[in-house]
GROMACS .gro file of C-alpha atoms in nm:
model
  354
    1MET     CA    1   5.648   3.280   3.314
    2THR     CA    2   5.500   3.076   3.579
    3ARG     CA    3   5.699   3.132   3.838
    4ARG     CA    4   5.674   3.560   3.757
    5LEU     CA    5   5.330   3.520   3.741
    6ILE     CA    6   5.283   3.353   4.057
    7VAL     CA    7   5.608   3.608   4.259
    8CYS     CA    8   5.370   3.913   4.125
    9PHE     CA    9   4.993   3.756   4.258
   10PHE     CA   10   5.218   3.790   4.604
   11TRP     CA   11   5.328   4.100   4.508
   12ALA     CA   12   4.970   4.299   4.408
   13VAL     CA   13   4.710   4.390   4.597
   14THR     CA   14   4.377   4.280   4.447
   15ALA     CA   15   4.059   4.231   4.560
   16LEU     CA   16   3.905   4.062   4.239
   17ALA     CA   17   3.709   3.824   4.511
   18GLN     CA   18   3.597   4.087   4.751
   19THR     CA   19   3.368   4.271   4.517
   20PRO     CA   20   2.958   4.214   4.691
   21GLN     CA   21   2.874   4.028   4.433
   22SER     CA   22   3.191   3.756   4.499
   23ALA     CA   23   3.151   3.769   4.873
   24THR     CA   24   2.824   3.598   4.910
   25LYS     CA   25   2.650   3.367   5.212
   26GLU     CA   26   2.522   3.010   5.180
   27GLN     CA   27   2.166   2.896   5.318
   28ALA     CA   28   2.285   2.858   5.715
   29PRO     CA   29   2.219   2.464   5.781
   30ALA     CA   30   1.915   2.355   5.945
   31SER     CA   31   2.071   2.203   6.269
   32PRO     CA   32   2.421   2.177   6.355
   33SER     CA   33   2.461   1.808   6.231
   34ALA     CA   34   2.391   1.901   5.943
   35THR     CA   35   2.719   2.096   5.851
   36PRO     CA   36   2.915   1.911   5.630
   37ALA     CA   37   3.241   1.824   5.690
   38PRO     CA   38   3.521   1.965   5.496
   39GLN     CA   39   3.630   1.742   5.205
   40ALA     CA   40   3.895   1.622   4.996
   41THR     CA   41   3.940   1.806   4.623
   42PRO     CA   42   3.717   1.512   4.440
   43PRO     CA   43   3.901   1.361   4.146
   44SER     CA   44   3.862   1.491   3.773
   45LEU     CA   45   3.560   1.303   3.594
   46LEU     CA   46   3.683   1.374   3.272
   47LYS     CA   47   3.802   1.140   3.100
   48ARG     CA   48   4.214   1.120   2.944
   49ASP     CA   49   4.222   1.383   2.635
   50GLU     CA   50   3.887   1.477   2.689
   51LYS     CA   51   3.842   1.827   2.629
   52PRO     CA   52   3.688   2.055   2.886
   53ALA     CA   53   3.368   2.225   2.831
   54ASP     CA   54   3.341   2.590   2.763
   55VAL     CA   55   3.364   2.796   3.078
   56ALA     CA   56   3.128   3.111   3.043
   57ALA     CA   57   3.255   3.438   3.106
   58ASP     CA   58   3.044   3.499   3.447
   59GLN     CA   59   3.102   3.152   3.586
   60PRO     CA   60   3.244   3.115   3.925
   61VAL     CA   61   3.629   2.949   3.850
   62ILE     CA   62   3.687   2.982   4.191
   63THR     CA   63   3.493   2.915   4.530
   64VAL     CA   64   3.669   2.960   4.840
   65ARG     CA   65   3.436   2.838   5.143
   66GLY     CA   66   3.439   2.914   5.484
   67LEU     CA   67   3.630   3.224   5.444
   68CYS     CA   68   3.432   3.519   5.552
   69PRO     CA   69   3.526   3.906   5.443
   70ALA     CA   70   3.762   4.073   5.753
   71GLU     CA   71   3.498   4.402   5.626
   72THR     CA   72   3.190   4.192   5.779
   73LYS     CA   73   3.043   4.428   6.058
   74PRO     CA   74   2.944   4.192   6.309
   75ALA     CA   75   2.672   4.479   6.479
   76THR     CA   76   2.474   4.475   6.174
   77GLU     CA   77   2.386   4.123   6.206
   78LYS     CA   78   2.149   3.924   6.440
   79VAL     CA   79   2.433   3.655   6.439
   80VAL     CA   80   2.800   3.661   6.340
   81PRO     CA   81   2.838   3.421   6.020
   82SER     CA   82   3.079   3.126   6.115
   83ALA     CA   83   3.315   3.053   5.877
   84ASN     CA   84   3.070   2.797   5.715
   85GLN     CA   85   2.879   3.019   5.593
   86CYS     CA   86   3.064   3.278   5.443
   87ALA     CA   87   3.205   3.213   5.022
   88MET     CA   88   3.411   3.400   4.796
   89THR     CA   89   3.349   3.338   4.410
   90VAL     CA   90   3.588   3.442   4.138
   91THR     CA   91   3.399   3.390   3.806
   92LYS     CA   92   3.642   3.310   3.456
   93ALA     CA   93   3.598   3.699   3.376
   94GLN     CA   94   3.796   3.860   3.698
   95PHE     CA   95   4.019   3.566   3.665
   96ASP     CA   96   4.087   3.629   3.307
   97ASN     CA   97   4.133   3.960   3.385
   98LEU     CA   98   4.361   3.904   3.649
   99LEU     CA   99   4.600   3.722   3.393
  100LYS     CA  100   4.587   3.987   3.140
  101ALA     CA  101   4.711   4.247   3.408
  102PHE     CA  102   5.045   4.009   3.465
  103ASN     CA  103   5.111   3.867   3.157
  104SER     CA  104   5.028   4.185   2.903
  105ASN     CA  105   5.205   4.019   2.627
  106ASN     CA  106   4.919   3.751   2.584
  107GLN     CA  107   5.195   3.436   2.628
  108PRO     CA  108   5.053   3.084   2.652
  109ILE     CA  109   4.961   2.982   3.009
  110SER     CA  110   4.855   2.574   3.023
  111ALA     CA  111   4.602   2.490   3.221
  112ALA     CA  112   4.842   2.315   3.481
  113ALA     CA  113   4.970   2.683   3.520
  114LYS     CA  114   4.613   2.881   3.588
  115ARG     CA  115   4.565   2.587   3.848
  116LYS     CA  116   4.879   2.669   4.026
  117LEU     CA  117   4.772   3.006   4.025
  118ALA     CA  118   4.475   3.007   4.116
  119GLU     CA  119   4.589   2.815   4.398
  120SER     CA  120   4.888   3.096   4.503
  121TYR     CA  121   4.589   3.315   4.497
  122VAL     CA  122   4.364   3.161   4.715
  123GLU     CA  123   4.634   3.220   4.942
  124ILE     CA  124   4.710   3.545   4.890
  125LEU     CA  125   4.366   3.581   4.960
  126ILE     CA  126   4.354   3.381   5.306
  127PHE     CA  127   4.626   3.586   5.395
  128ALA     CA  128   4.515   3.928   5.332
  129GLU     CA  129   4.189   3.849   5.512
  130ALA     CA  130   4.356   3.753   5.840
  131ALA     CA  131   4.589   4.077   5.757
  132LYS     CA  132   4.257   4.285   5.737
  133ALA     CA  133   4.131   4.157   6.033
  134ALA     CA  134   4.504   4.214   6.257
  135GLY     CA  135   4.445   4.591   6.136
  136VAL     CA  136   4.758   4.558   5.914
  137GLU     CA  137   4.579   4.743   5.669
  138ASN     CA  138   4.592   5.086   5.876
  139SER     CA  139   4.950   5.060   5.947
  140PRO     CA  140   5.210   5.289   5.879
  141THR     CA  141   5.447   5.008   5.721
  142PHE     CA  142   5.163   4.897   5.481
  143ALA     CA  143   5.084   5.269   5.356
  144GLU     CA  144   5.415   5.317   5.254
  145VAL     CA  145   5.470   4.969   5.062
  146MET     CA  146   5.149   5.020   4.898
  147ARG     CA  147   5.310   5.411   4.777
  148VAL     CA  148   5.613   5.255   4.649
  149LEU     CA  149   5.442   5.005   4.452
  150ARG     CA  150   5.212   5.294   4.344
  151LEU     CA  151   5.463   5.418   4.190
  152LYS     CA  152   5.693   5.150   4.074
  153THR     CA  153   5.364   4.988   3.892
  154LEU     CA  154   5.281   5.362   3.740
  155ALA     CA  155   5.667   5.291   3.595
  156ASP     CA  156   5.614   4.960   3.493
  157LEU     CA  157   5.291   4.976   3.340
  158TYR     CA  158   5.448   5.338   3.167
  159ARG     CA  159   5.764   5.167   2.994
  160THR     CA  160   5.548   4.832   2.815
  161GLN     CA  161   5.313   5.118   2.722
  162ILE     CA  162   5.608   5.292   2.535
  163ALA     CA  163   5.740   4.980   2.442
  164GLU     CA  164   5.399   4.872   2.251
  165GLU     CA  165   5.378   5.215   2.035
  166TYR     CA  166   5.778   5.149   1.971
  167ARG     CA  167   5.750   4.737   1.893
  168ASN     CA  168   5.591   4.770   1.546
  169PRO     CA  169   5.791   5.010   1.323
  170ALA     CA  170   5.667   5.115   0.995
  171GLN     CA  171   5.808   4.883   0.744
  172GLN     CA  172   6.008   5.235   0.608
  173GLU     CA  173   6.153   5.257   0.952
  174ILE     CA  174   6.263   4.889   0.885
  175GLU     CA  175   6.430   4.961   0.541
  176ALA     CA  176   6.641   5.273   0.634
  177TYR     CA  177   6.802   5.112   0.975
  178TYR     CA  178   6.878   4.812   0.725
  179GLN     CA  179   7.017   5.023   0.503
  180ALA     CA  180   7.147   5.181   0.761
  181ASN     CA  181   7.315   4.922   0.935
  182GLN     CA  182   7.380   4.654   0.612
  183GLN     CA  183   7.782   4.602   0.789
  184LYS     CA  184   7.619   4.481   1.088
  185PHE     CA  185   7.421   4.184   0.919
  186GLU     CA  186   7.696   4.072   0.778
  187SER     CA  187   7.780   3.726   0.796
  188VAL     CA  188   8.114   3.519   0.687
  189LYS     CA  189   8.143   3.136   0.608
  190LEU     CA  190   8.468   3.068   0.793
  191THR     CA  191   8.700   2.717   0.819
  192ARG     CA  192   8.965   2.707   1.026
  193ILE     CA  193   9.265   2.467   1.117
  194TYR     CA  194   9.356   2.384   1.431
  195LEU     CA  195   9.714   2.219   1.570
  196PRO     CA  196   9.811   2.160   1.923
  197ARG     CA  197  10.091   2.392   2.005
  198SER     CA  198  10.258   2.067   2.256
  199ASP     CA  199  10.253   1.685   2.134
  200PRO     CA  200   9.856   1.597   2.298
  201ASP     CA  201   9.980   1.234   2.339
  202PRO     CA  202   9.968   1.179   2.731
  203GLN     CA  203  10.246   0.928   2.697
  204ALA     CA  204  10.426   1.029   2.445
  205THR     CA  205  10.825   1.047   2.556
  206PRO     CA  206  11.070   1.349   2.611
  207GLU     CA  207  11.187   1.280   2.276
  208GLN     CA  208  10.865   1.267   2.115
  209LYS     CA  209  10.770   1.606   2.250
  210GLN     CA  210  11.105   1.769   2.167
  211ASP     CA  211  11.053   1.603   1.820
  212TYR     CA  212  10.709   1.743   1.802
  213GLN     CA  213  10.848   2.084   1.879
  214LYS     CA  214  11.073   2.079   1.624
  215LYS     CA  215  10.837   1.989   1.353
  216ILE     CA  216  10.527   2.201   1.488
  217GLN     CA  217  10.598   2.568   1.323
  218GLY     CA  218  10.752   2.429   0.973
  219VAL     CA  219  10.439   2.261   0.971
  220VAL     CA  220  10.218   2.577   1.070
  221ASP     CA  221  10.424   2.759   0.802
  222ASP     CA  222  10.334   2.527   0.582
  223ILE     CA  223   9.962   2.493   0.589
  224ALA     CA  224   9.871   2.820   0.605
  225ALA     CA  225  10.041   2.900   0.320
  226ARG     CA  226   9.903   2.615   0.071
  227ALA     CA  227   9.546   2.728   0.240
  228GLY     CA  228   9.619   3.041   0.114
  229LYS     CA  229   9.648   2.923  -0.238
  230GLY     CA  230   9.267   2.763  -0.186
  231GLU     CA  231   9.352   2.342  -0.102
  232ALA     CA  232   9.055   2.195   0.084
  233MET     CA  233   9.116   2.289   0.451
  234ASP     CA  234   9.024   1.910   0.554
  235LYS     CA  235   9.311   1.775   0.358
  236LEU     CA  236   9.549   2.005   0.495
  237GLN     CA  237   9.433   1.966   0.868
  238LYS     CA  238   9.433   1.560   0.811
  239GLU     CA  239   9.804   1.601   0.651
  240ALA     CA  240   9.893   1.787   0.946
  241TYR     CA  241   9.786   1.556   1.197
  242SER     CA  242   9.996   1.290   0.986
  243THR     CA  243  10.263   1.464   0.976
  244LEU     CA  244  10.319   1.576   1.353
  245GLY     CA  245  10.196   1.195   1.426
  246ILE     CA  246   9.932   1.308   1.610
  247LYS     CA  247   9.736   1.040   1.645
  248SER     CA  248   9.347   1.147   1.806
  249ALA     CA  249   9.079   1.217   1.523
  250PRO     CA  250   9.152   1.594   1.336
  251PRO     CA  251   8.889   1.823   1.412
  252ASN     CA  252   8.636   1.968   1.166
  253THR     CA  253   8.763   2.234   0.952
  254ASP     CA  254   8.370   2.394   0.916
  255MET     CA  255   8.261   2.636   1.039
  256SER     CA  256   7.861   2.779   1.036
  257MET     CA  257   7.813   3.060   0.894
  258ALA     CA  258   7.930   3.392   1.120
  259ARG     CA  259   7.790   3.671   1.251
  260ARG     CA  260   7.902   4.037   1.420
  261GLY     CA  261   7.929   3.942   1.755
  262MET     CA  262   7.948   3.607   1.788
  263PHE     CA  263   8.314   3.656   1.869
  264PRO     CA  264   8.564   3.836   2.111
  265PRO     CA  265   8.638   4.183   1.901
  266LYS     CA  266   9.004   4.113   1.803
  267LEU     CA  267   8.885   3.783   1.637
  268GLU     CA  268   8.588   3.980   1.494
  269GLN     CA  269   8.805   4.248   1.400
  270ASP     CA  270   9.066   3.982   1.227
  271ILE     CA  271   8.699   3.822   1.024
  272PHE     CA  272   8.546   4.069   0.897
  273SER     CA  273   8.841   4.295   0.772
  274HIS     CA  274   8.929   3.992   0.527
  275LYS     CA  275   8.796   3.908   0.196
  276ALA     CA  276   8.684   3.587   0.028
  277GLY     CA  277   8.962   3.355  -0.002
  278GLU     CA  278   9.205   3.522   0.214
  279VAL     CA  279   9.367   3.348   0.505
  280PHE     CA  280   9.512   3.459   0.838
  281ARG     CA  281   9.614   3.325   1.178
  282SER     CA  282   9.487   3.368   1.532
  283ASP     CA  283   9.666   3.145   1.767
  284ASP     CA  284   9.574   3.136   2.117
  285GLY     CA  285   9.797   2.968   2.431
  286ASN     CA  286   9.678   2.604   2.321
  287GLY     CA  287   9.730   2.587   2.011
  288TYR     CA  288   9.787   2.769   1.622
  289ILE     CA  289   9.445   2.842   1.443
  290ILE     CA  290   9.423   2.923   1.034
  291TYR     CA  291   9.138   3.065   0.925
  292ARG     CA  292   9.024   3.115   0.544
  293VAL     CA  293   8.719   3.347   0.486
  294GLU     CA  294   8.566   3.132   0.213
  295SER     CA  295   8.272   3.365   0.131
  296ARG     CA  296   8.072   3.712   0.261
  297GLN     CA  297   7.694   3.791   0.235
  298THR     CA  298   7.439   4.005   0.410
  299SER     CA  299   7.137   3.864   0.524
  300PRO     CA  300   6.839   3.988   0.334
  301ILE     CA  301   6.629   4.216   0.538
  302GLU     CA  302   6.385   3.941   0.532
  303SER     CA  303   6.597   3.733   0.774
  304VAL     CA  304   6.667   3.961   1.000
  305HIS     CA  305   6.395   4.136   0.978
  306ASP     CA  306   6.262   4.035   1.398
  307GLU     CA  307   6.593   4.149   1.473
  308ILE     CA  308   6.619   4.515   1.333
  309VAL     CA  309   6.233   4.542   1.538
  310ARG     CA  310   6.491   4.434   1.831
  311ASP     CA  311   6.756   4.662   1.781
  312MET     CA  312   6.508   4.979   1.713
  313LEU     CA  313   6.268   4.873   2.022
  314ARG     CA  314   6.609   4.889   2.221
  315GLN     CA  315   6.740   5.203   2.028
  316LYS     CA  316   6.423   5.407   2.099
  317LEU     CA  317   6.378   5.318   2.449
  318ASP     CA  318   6.742   5.422   2.510
  319GLU     CA  319   6.667   5.739   2.357
  320LYS     CA  320   6.315   5.774   2.563
  321THR     CA  321   6.519   5.716   2.878
  322LYS     CA  322   6.767   6.009   2.776
  323GLU     CA  323   6.498   6.281   2.689
  324LEU     CA  324   6.330   6.179   3.041
  325ASN     CA  325   6.625   6.219   3.267
  326ALA     CA  326   6.786   6.494   3.062
  327PRO     CA  327   6.635   6.729   3.253
  328ILE     CA  328   6.658   6.580   3.571
  329HIS     CA  329   6.950   6.585   3.808
  330THR     CA  330   6.995   6.420   4.105
  331GLU     CA  331   7.156   6.498   4.432
  332LEU     CA  332   7.245   6.265   4.718
  333ASP     CA  333   7.395   6.371   5.075
  334GLU     CA  334   7.725   6.134   5.081
  335ASN     CA  335   7.699   6.168   5.424
  336TYR     CA  336   7.451   5.981   5.439
  337PHE     CA  337   7.478   5.744   5.156
  338GLY     CA  338   7.859   5.754   5.098
  339PRO     CA  339   8.060   5.819   4.802
  340PRO     CA  340   7.956   5.706   4.474
  341PRO     CA  341   8.065   5.397   4.324
  342PRO     CA  342   8.344   5.411   4.046
  343THR     CA  343   8.164   5.367   3.682
  344ASN     CA  344   8.285   5.091   3.478
  345GLY     CA  345   8.207   5.175   3.097
  346PRO     CA  346   7.881   5.337   2.942
  347ALA     CA  347   7.557   5.271   3.108
  348MET     CA  348   7.360   4.986   2.961
  349PRO     CA  349   7.016   5.075   2.830
  350PRO     CA  350   6.725   4.959   2.917
  351THR     CA  351   6.592   4.661   2.835
  352PRO     CA  352   6.251   4.606   2.668
  353PRO     CA  353   5.982   4.451   2.876
  354LYS     CA  354   5.893   4.113   2.846
   0.00000   0.00000   0.00000
């Protein structure tokens, strides 16, 4: 989160600390000898675990001394202000507004993160004033970058706006979605027996490996048949390991509740096409795997409420994107851009703003 905000700060063009109220001049020192020397940041006076006092909204929380605004017109002043006469301040309200602009979801930000952001913001101010003094603000490049950033900001804020509109659907909508997609929220309790295709003992002799291959097929068929009759899977797993002479400890046969989307498509199809108590095999290149569906159930709506809201948000954003793009037709000159790349399946729906 902090990294994202820092990046946003460096891309944002703001003037919070450059308003007439925040750019001030301090009283000039009596003589050059009285000019205070730059000092290092003083250590904190707060005791350990002491809570800082509440800060008023109009109280400056950032004070940048020695930074003169580039807009200062020396011709209107009797004396051009020196760096030690300039100061810029940012109040708590101004900095909070800046944070809010880049943290629309109001995620918590620690004091350490705020300090890091403030330091980054000060660096932006320093380079921005130097850029103004160098005339960068009047360059064609700056104008074009700002034009594109303005468009991108508008688009991002609109995405956030419509996401906020869709983020809190009515309870009736949630219930209707749940009823129409109950299969999606179905889960199964699985147990599994795994038997290696080859003798896993690295010190096994050729004779032992050959004996293993003679036994394995018969053991797999016998174990699968007995699993289908309801025998305990952990007992069958241990017995198979003993029969095959595998010295290592057998793996746990108990698996957690499985939801759709957790397995490869082929295995998922096998899992959810079987009833409770049924057994099926899904062997791979390394071993023989025997699954048994212990139970099936549909998650109650309360437990999948947040998931439904996220699914509905993605669905509505996808529909909105299609609605906006439906009347649009774009043509790109292939002599300039080249031919379009080959498409690999359907386009992915937009990601909801964070």
